[in-house]
Every structure is written in structure tokens, then in C-alpha cells.
Amino acid sequence: MNLHPGSGDPHRFGTEAFYAALGRAFVAMCAVVPFLFLIEALDQGLAFGLDATAGIIPKRIDGLDGVFFSPFLHHGFDHLYSNSIPLILLGTFVLAAGARRFLWSTLVIILVSGLGVWFTGSSTSVVVGASGVIFGYLGILLTRGIVERSWWNFAVFLLVGLLYGWQLVGILPTDERISWQGHLFGLLGGVVAAIIFRRRRGDLGGPYRSESTLTMP
């Protein structure tokens, strides 16, 4: 007998399932970063030159495939180090809300950010890095609390705003070495994803439909 309705719902703050989902999401995101380091190590150790061959080259057809590959590539380990912590932290909160939403949202972010860079970037540049995805996750978290009207998401909104709100300056053309277009369109992609894949209370099943009942084993 379950005397705590909703205790099995991973989307209800404070439930065991919620904390379990958050923990699993953190472990999963921690596993992503070594994969990125492996790619960078192979690229540098074997001199594959992946940045030039698989990065985004704006306004060139042969650089269009970089829309999908560039988030997995970086300009050296320093670049990757700087992206690792925000990728883990922000990705954890996004993934904890559901793997399917996470995957579809990430795809939208990659497309919006990558195509935005391809259409508006300099044709003499090669753009790589996960920062567009990171800004996309930031856009999701900053938008989700509003569109889903959730206290938990509002709390995440405030936390992320305090930790990474200053990074929003990255959407401005302040440094020629940084693809501000990727940041800007990544953020916009996150906002779009948060709206498209928002969780509607009326669509929720299970514990939300049976909060006034007891569950018998």
C-alpha cells in the first residue's frame, strides 16, 4: 500500500522518484564528458583534424554537416574544460525532467544553434564546441518555470540565473574568438524547445490522476 500519493512520480519535487531521477541524470551527464574528452584526445593524438573537417563552416555546403558534429568537438582541452561543468550541471536539470524530452530538446537546440551559425557566421571561420547546447539548456531552464508554472522549475530558474545569468553576455558580439551566434541561437533553441515540449498538467498521468486514491500492491 502506498500512503504517499505521487511518491512514485519523478516530476514531483520532494518524492523519492524525483531525487532518483535527478541522481540518474547527474550520472548520465557525468558520463557524457569523458566521451567528449576521448574524442578530443583521439583528435589531437592521431591528428585527425576533426575541427576543420567536421566543424561548422558558415555559408559553405561542405561545412553544413558540422551542424550535427560540432557540439562534440572543441578547440583543445582548455575549451572543453570550460564547457564541462556547465554542461553537466545544466544538462542534469534538463535530463531529470525526462529522457525523451531531453533528447528531442537537445536535437532542436543543435539544429537551431547550428543552422543559425551557418547562416549568419563568417565564412572564414570554423565553429566547434558544446557552448551552443549549453546556452540551449540555459534557455530551457529559464523558460520552463514560466511555461509549466512549476515551483520547482521556478527555483531552478533562480538558481541557474544566479550561477549562469552573467553568461548571457555571451550572446553579444564582444569577442571575435567566440561564436556569439551559436550562443544566441542556442539560447533561442532552448526557449523554443521548452515551449514545444512543455509538460501540460492535463497530460500528466499516473500519480497526478490518482492523488486522492491509495495504491494497493
Tab-separated table of C-alpha atoms in Angstrom:
chain	number	residue	atom	x	y	z
A	1	MET	CA	0.000	0.000	0.000
A	2	ASN	CA	1.312	3.419	-0.952
A	3	LEU	CA	0.158	6.005	1.596
A	4	HIS	CA	2.008	8.824	-0.134
A	5	PRO	CA	0.208	9.640	-3.382
A	6	GLY	CA	2.574	10.846	-6.066
A	7	SER	CA	5.611	9.359	-4.276
A	8	GLY	CA	6.411	7.400	-7.430
A	9	ASP	CA	6.265	10.439	-9.700
A	10	PRO	CA	9.739	11.642	-10.772
A	11	HIS	CA	8.310	15.057	-11.683
A	12	ARG	CA	7.020	15.914	-8.200
A	13	PHE	CA	9.586	17.779	-6.114
A	14	GLY	CA	10.488	16.026	-2.862
A	15	THR	CA	9.494	12.490	-3.848
A	16	GLU	CA	11.957	9.618	-3.795
A	17	ALA	CA	11.424	9.120	-7.509
A	18	PHE	CA	12.266	12.775	-8.123
A	19	TYR	CA	15.611	12.545	-6.320
A	20	ALA	CA	16.339	9.234	-8.035
A	21	ALA	CA	15.681	10.793	-11.443
A	22	LEU	CA	17.951	13.721	-10.571
A	23	GLY	CA	20.707	11.340	-9.466
A	24	ARG	CA	20.447	9.240	-12.609
A	25	ALA	CA	20.539	12.364	-14.744
A	26	PHE	CA	23.687	13.571	-12.981
A	27	VAL	CA	25.445	10.227	-13.512
A	28	ALA	CA	24.429	10.205	-17.186
A	29	MET	CA	25.733	13.723	-17.783
A	30	CYS	CA	28.971	12.888	-15.982
A	31	ALA	CA	29.388	10.020	-18.434
A	32	VAL	CA	28.988	12.341	-21.420
A	33	VAL	CA	32.020	14.477	-20.547
A	34	PRO	CA	34.618	11.631	-20.649
A	35	PHE	CA	33.226	10.746	-24.075
A	36	LEU	CA	33.942	14.300	-25.235
A	37	PHE	CA	37.438	14.117	-23.745
A	38	LEU	CA	38.018	10.836	-25.585
A	39	ILE	CA	37.052	12.459	-28.880
A	40	GLU	CA	39.407	15.381	-28.221
A	41	ALA	CA	42.236	13.061	-27.187
A	42	LEU	CA	41.852	10.970	-30.352
A	43	ASP	CA	41.620	14.094	-32.479
A	44	GLN	CA	44.831	15.520	-31.061
A	45	GLY	CA	46.732	12.263	-30.578
A	46	LEU	CA	46.042	10.880	-34.042
A	47	ALA	CA	45.950	14.269	-35.789
A	48	PHE	CA	42.544	13.642	-37.333
A	49	GLY	CA	41.903	17.360	-37.820
A	50	LEU	CA	38.257	16.930	-36.940
A	51	ASP	CA	37.730	20.612	-36.187
A	52	ALA	CA	38.421	21.549	-39.794
A	53	THR	CA	36.616	18.607	-41.386
A	54	ALA	CA	33.574	18.290	-39.092
A	55	GLY	CA	33.112	21.796	-37.700
A	56	ILE	CA	30.553	24.323	-38.946
A	57	ILE	CA	31.863	26.411	-41.833
A	58	PRO	CA	29.237	29.133	-42.301
A	59	LYS	CA	27.689	29.675	-45.719
A	60	ARG	CA	29.518	26.694	-47.237
A	61	ILE	CA	27.754	23.459	-48.187
A	62	ASP	CA	30.766	21.366	-47.183
A	63	GLY	CA	30.534	22.869	-43.702
A	64	LEU	CA	26.836	22.169	-43.202
A	65	ASP	CA	27.370	18.702	-41.717
A	66	GLY	CA	29.106	20.442	-38.822
A	67	VAL	CA	25.671	21.403	-37.529
A	68	PHE	CA	25.445	17.881	-36.106
A	69	PHE	CA	29.113	17.148	-35.397
A	70	SER	CA	30.404	20.435	-33.983
A	71	PRO	CA	28.864	20.079	-30.469
A	72	PHE	CA	31.115	17.059	-29.909
A	73	LEU	CA	34.316	18.853	-30.946
A	74	HIS	CA	36.418	21.506	-29.182
A	75	HIS	CA	39.391	23.748	-29.855
A	76	GLY	CA	41.668	21.984	-27.367
A	77	PHE	CA	41.264	20.743	-23.817
A	78	ASP	CA	41.019	24.231	-22.298
A	79	HIS	CA	37.916	24.861	-24.399
A	80	LEU	CA	36.476	21.514	-23.323
A	81	TYR	CA	37.290	22.096	-19.641
A	82	SER	CA	35.408	25.407	-19.680
A	83	ASN	CA	32.308	23.715	-21.104
A	84	SER	CA	32.345	20.604	-18.919
A	85	ILE	CA	30.924	21.882	-15.613
A	86	PRO	CA	28.041	23.936	-17.058
A	87	LEU	CA	27.214	21.066	-19.416
A	88	ILE	CA	26.950	18.633	-16.512
A	89	LEU	CA	25.011	20.974	-14.235
A	90	LEU	CA	22.529	22.363	-16.733
A	91	GLY	CA	22.183	19.047	-18.550
A	92	THR	CA	21.350	17.289	-15.295
A	93	PHE	CA	18.346	19.516	-14.623
A	94	VAL	CA	17.116	19.204	-18.206
A	95	LEU	CA	17.576	15.423	-18.351
A	96	ALA	CA	15.910	14.879	-14.955
A	97	ALA	CA	12.618	16.033	-16.487
A	98	GLY	CA	12.585	13.053	-18.846
A	99	ALA	CA	14.952	11.347	-21.266
A	100	ARG	CA	12.671	11.675	-24.274
A	101	ARG	CA	12.127	15.387	-23.719
A	102	PHE	CA	15.866	15.769	-23.189
A	103	LEU	CA	16.778	14.075	-26.463
A	104	TRP	CA	14.218	15.948	-28.550
A	105	SER	CA	15.077	19.254	-26.894
A	106	THR	CA	18.786	18.692	-27.491
A	107	LEU	CA	18.103	17.950	-31.156
A	108	VAL	CA	16.101	21.175	-31.530
A	109	ILE	CA	18.886	23.148	-29.840
A	110	ILE	CA	21.570	21.607	-32.071
A	111	LEU	CA	19.565	22.393	-35.205
A	112	VAL	CA	18.624	25.960	-34.259
A	113	SER	CA	22.073	26.819	-32.935
A	114	GLY	CA	23.976	25.131	-35.775
A	115	LEU	CA	21.839	26.488	-38.592
A	116	GLY	CA	21.894	29.932	-37.007
A	117	VAL	CA	25.694	29.847	-37.037
A	118	TRP	CA	25.782	28.501	-40.612
A	119	PHE	CA	23.530	31.239	-41.946
A	120	THR	CA	24.953	34.204	-40.004
A	121	GLY	CA	28.575	33.337	-39.182
A	122	SER	CA	31.711	34.344	-41.034
A	123	SER	CA	32.578	32.094	-43.963
A	124	THR	CA	36.241	32.288	-42.950
A	125	SER	CA	35.624	30.705	-39.542
A	126	VAL	CA	35.229	27.143	-38.295
A	127	VAL	CA	32.895	26.797	-35.310
A	128	VAL	CA	33.008	23.887	-32.860
A	129	GLY	CA	32.045	23.338	-29.240
A	130	ALA	CA	29.152	22.451	-26.948
A	131	SER	CA	28.529	26.019	-25.806
A	132	GLY	CA	25.524	26.374	-28.119
A	133	VAL	CA	23.951	23.343	-26.440
A	134	ILE	CA	24.831	24.754	-23.008
A	135	PHE	CA	23.101	28.032	-23.811
A	136	GLY	CA	20.196	25.984	-25.120
A	137	TYR	CA	19.862	24.181	-21.793
A	138	LEU	CA	20.039	27.552	-20.085
A	139	GLY	CA	17.200	28.743	-22.316
A	140	ILE	CA	15.144	25.662	-21.426
A	141	LEU	CA	15.576	26.118	-17.692
A	142	LEU	CA	14.916	29.838	-17.780
A	143	THR	CA	11.731	29.283	-19.815
A	144	ARG	CA	10.348	26.083	-18.311
A	145	GLY	CA	9.465	27.634	-14.969
A	146	ILE	CA	7.240	30.128	-16.768
A	147	VAL	CA	5.516	27.930	-19.341
A	148	GLU	CA	4.942	24.999	-16.971
A	149	ARG	CA	4.078	27.132	-13.912
A	150	SER	CA	6.050	24.864	-11.632
A	151	TRP	CA	7.527	25.945	-8.277
A	152	TRP	CA	10.414	23.532	-8.785
A	153	ASN	CA	11.176	24.963	-12.192
A	154	PHE	CA	10.937	28.491	-10.806
A	155	ALA	CA	13.525	27.506	-8.185
A	156	VAL	CA	15.785	26.105	-10.913
A	157	PHE	CA	15.187	29.325	-12.862
A	158	LEU	CA	16.505	31.369	-9.933
A	159	LEU	CA	19.453	29.041	-9.257
A	160	VAL	CA	20.560	28.953	-12.871
A	161	GLY	CA	20.044	32.681	-13.191
A	162	LEU	CA	22.325	33.323	-10.217
A	163	LEU	CA	25.001	30.891	-11.403
A	164	TYR	CA	24.989	31.498	-15.134
A	165	GLY	CA	22.929	34.595	-15.822
A	166	TRP	CA	26.155	36.527	-16.345
A	167	GLN	CA	26.974	34.262	-19.274
A	168	LEU	CA	24.122	35.802	-21.227
A	169	VAL	CA	26.634	38.453	-22.256
A	170	GLY	CA	27.971	35.691	-24.497
A	171	ILE	CA	25.079	36.265	-26.900
A	172	LEU	CA	26.620	39.634	-27.780
A	173	PRO	CA	29.467	40.094	-30.303
A	174	THR	CA	32.052	41.023	-27.660
A	175	ASP	CA	34.883	38.656	-28.658
A	176	GLU	CA	35.813	37.679	-32.211
A	177	ARG	CA	37.152	34.329	-30.988
A	178	ILE	CA	33.764	33.336	-29.566
A	179	SER	CA	30.785	32.374	-31.707
A	180	TRP	CA	28.177	34.643	-30.183
A	181	GLN	CA	25.794	33.456	-32.909
A	182	GLY	CA	26.000	29.916	-31.545
A	183	HIS	CA	25.228	31.184	-28.053
A	184	LEU	CA	22.337	33.377	-29.183
A	185	PHE	CA	20.690	30.785	-31.412
A	186	GLY	CA	21.356	28.070	-28.843
A	187	LEU	CA	19.502	30.127	-26.246
A	188	LEU	CA	16.634	30.704	-28.670
A	189	GLY	CA	16.571	26.993	-29.489
A	190	GLY	CA	16.239	26.224	-25.793
A	191	VAL	CA	13.332	28.627	-25.446
A	192	VAL	CA	11.611	27.037	-28.439
A	193	ALA	CA	12.226	23.528	-27.081
A	194	ALA	CA	10.866	24.459	-23.650
A	195	ILE	CA	7.654	25.682	-25.259
A	196	ILE	CA	7.215	22.824	-27.729
A	197	PHE	CA	7.985	20.066	-25.225
A	198	ARG	CA	6.385	21.668	-22.186
A	199	ARG	CA	4.668	19.419	-19.703
A	200	ARG	CA	0.958	20.155	-19.564
A	201	ARG	CA	-0.679	19.302	-16.260
A	202	GLY	CA	-3.681	17.860	-18.063
A	203	ASP	CA	-1.404	15.470	-19.952
A	204	LEU	CA	0.192	14.013	-16.860
A	205	GLY	CA	-0.868	10.511	-15.972
A	206	GLY	CA	-0.397	8.098	-13.113
A	207	PRO	CA	0.101	9.848	-9.778
A	208	TYR	CA	-1.472	13.100	-10.987
A	209	ARG	CA	-4.723	11.322	-11.799
A	210	SER	CA	-4.771	9.275	-8.622
A	211	GLU	CA	-3.597	11.669	-5.928
A	212	SER	CA	-6.784	11.103	-3.921
A	213	THR	CA	-6.549	7.318	-4.039
A	214	LEU	CA	-4.405	4.667	-2.399
A	215	THR	CA	-2.361	2.206	-4.389
A	216	MET	CA	-2.679	-1.429	-3.382
A	217	PRO	CA	0.190	-3.860	-4.152
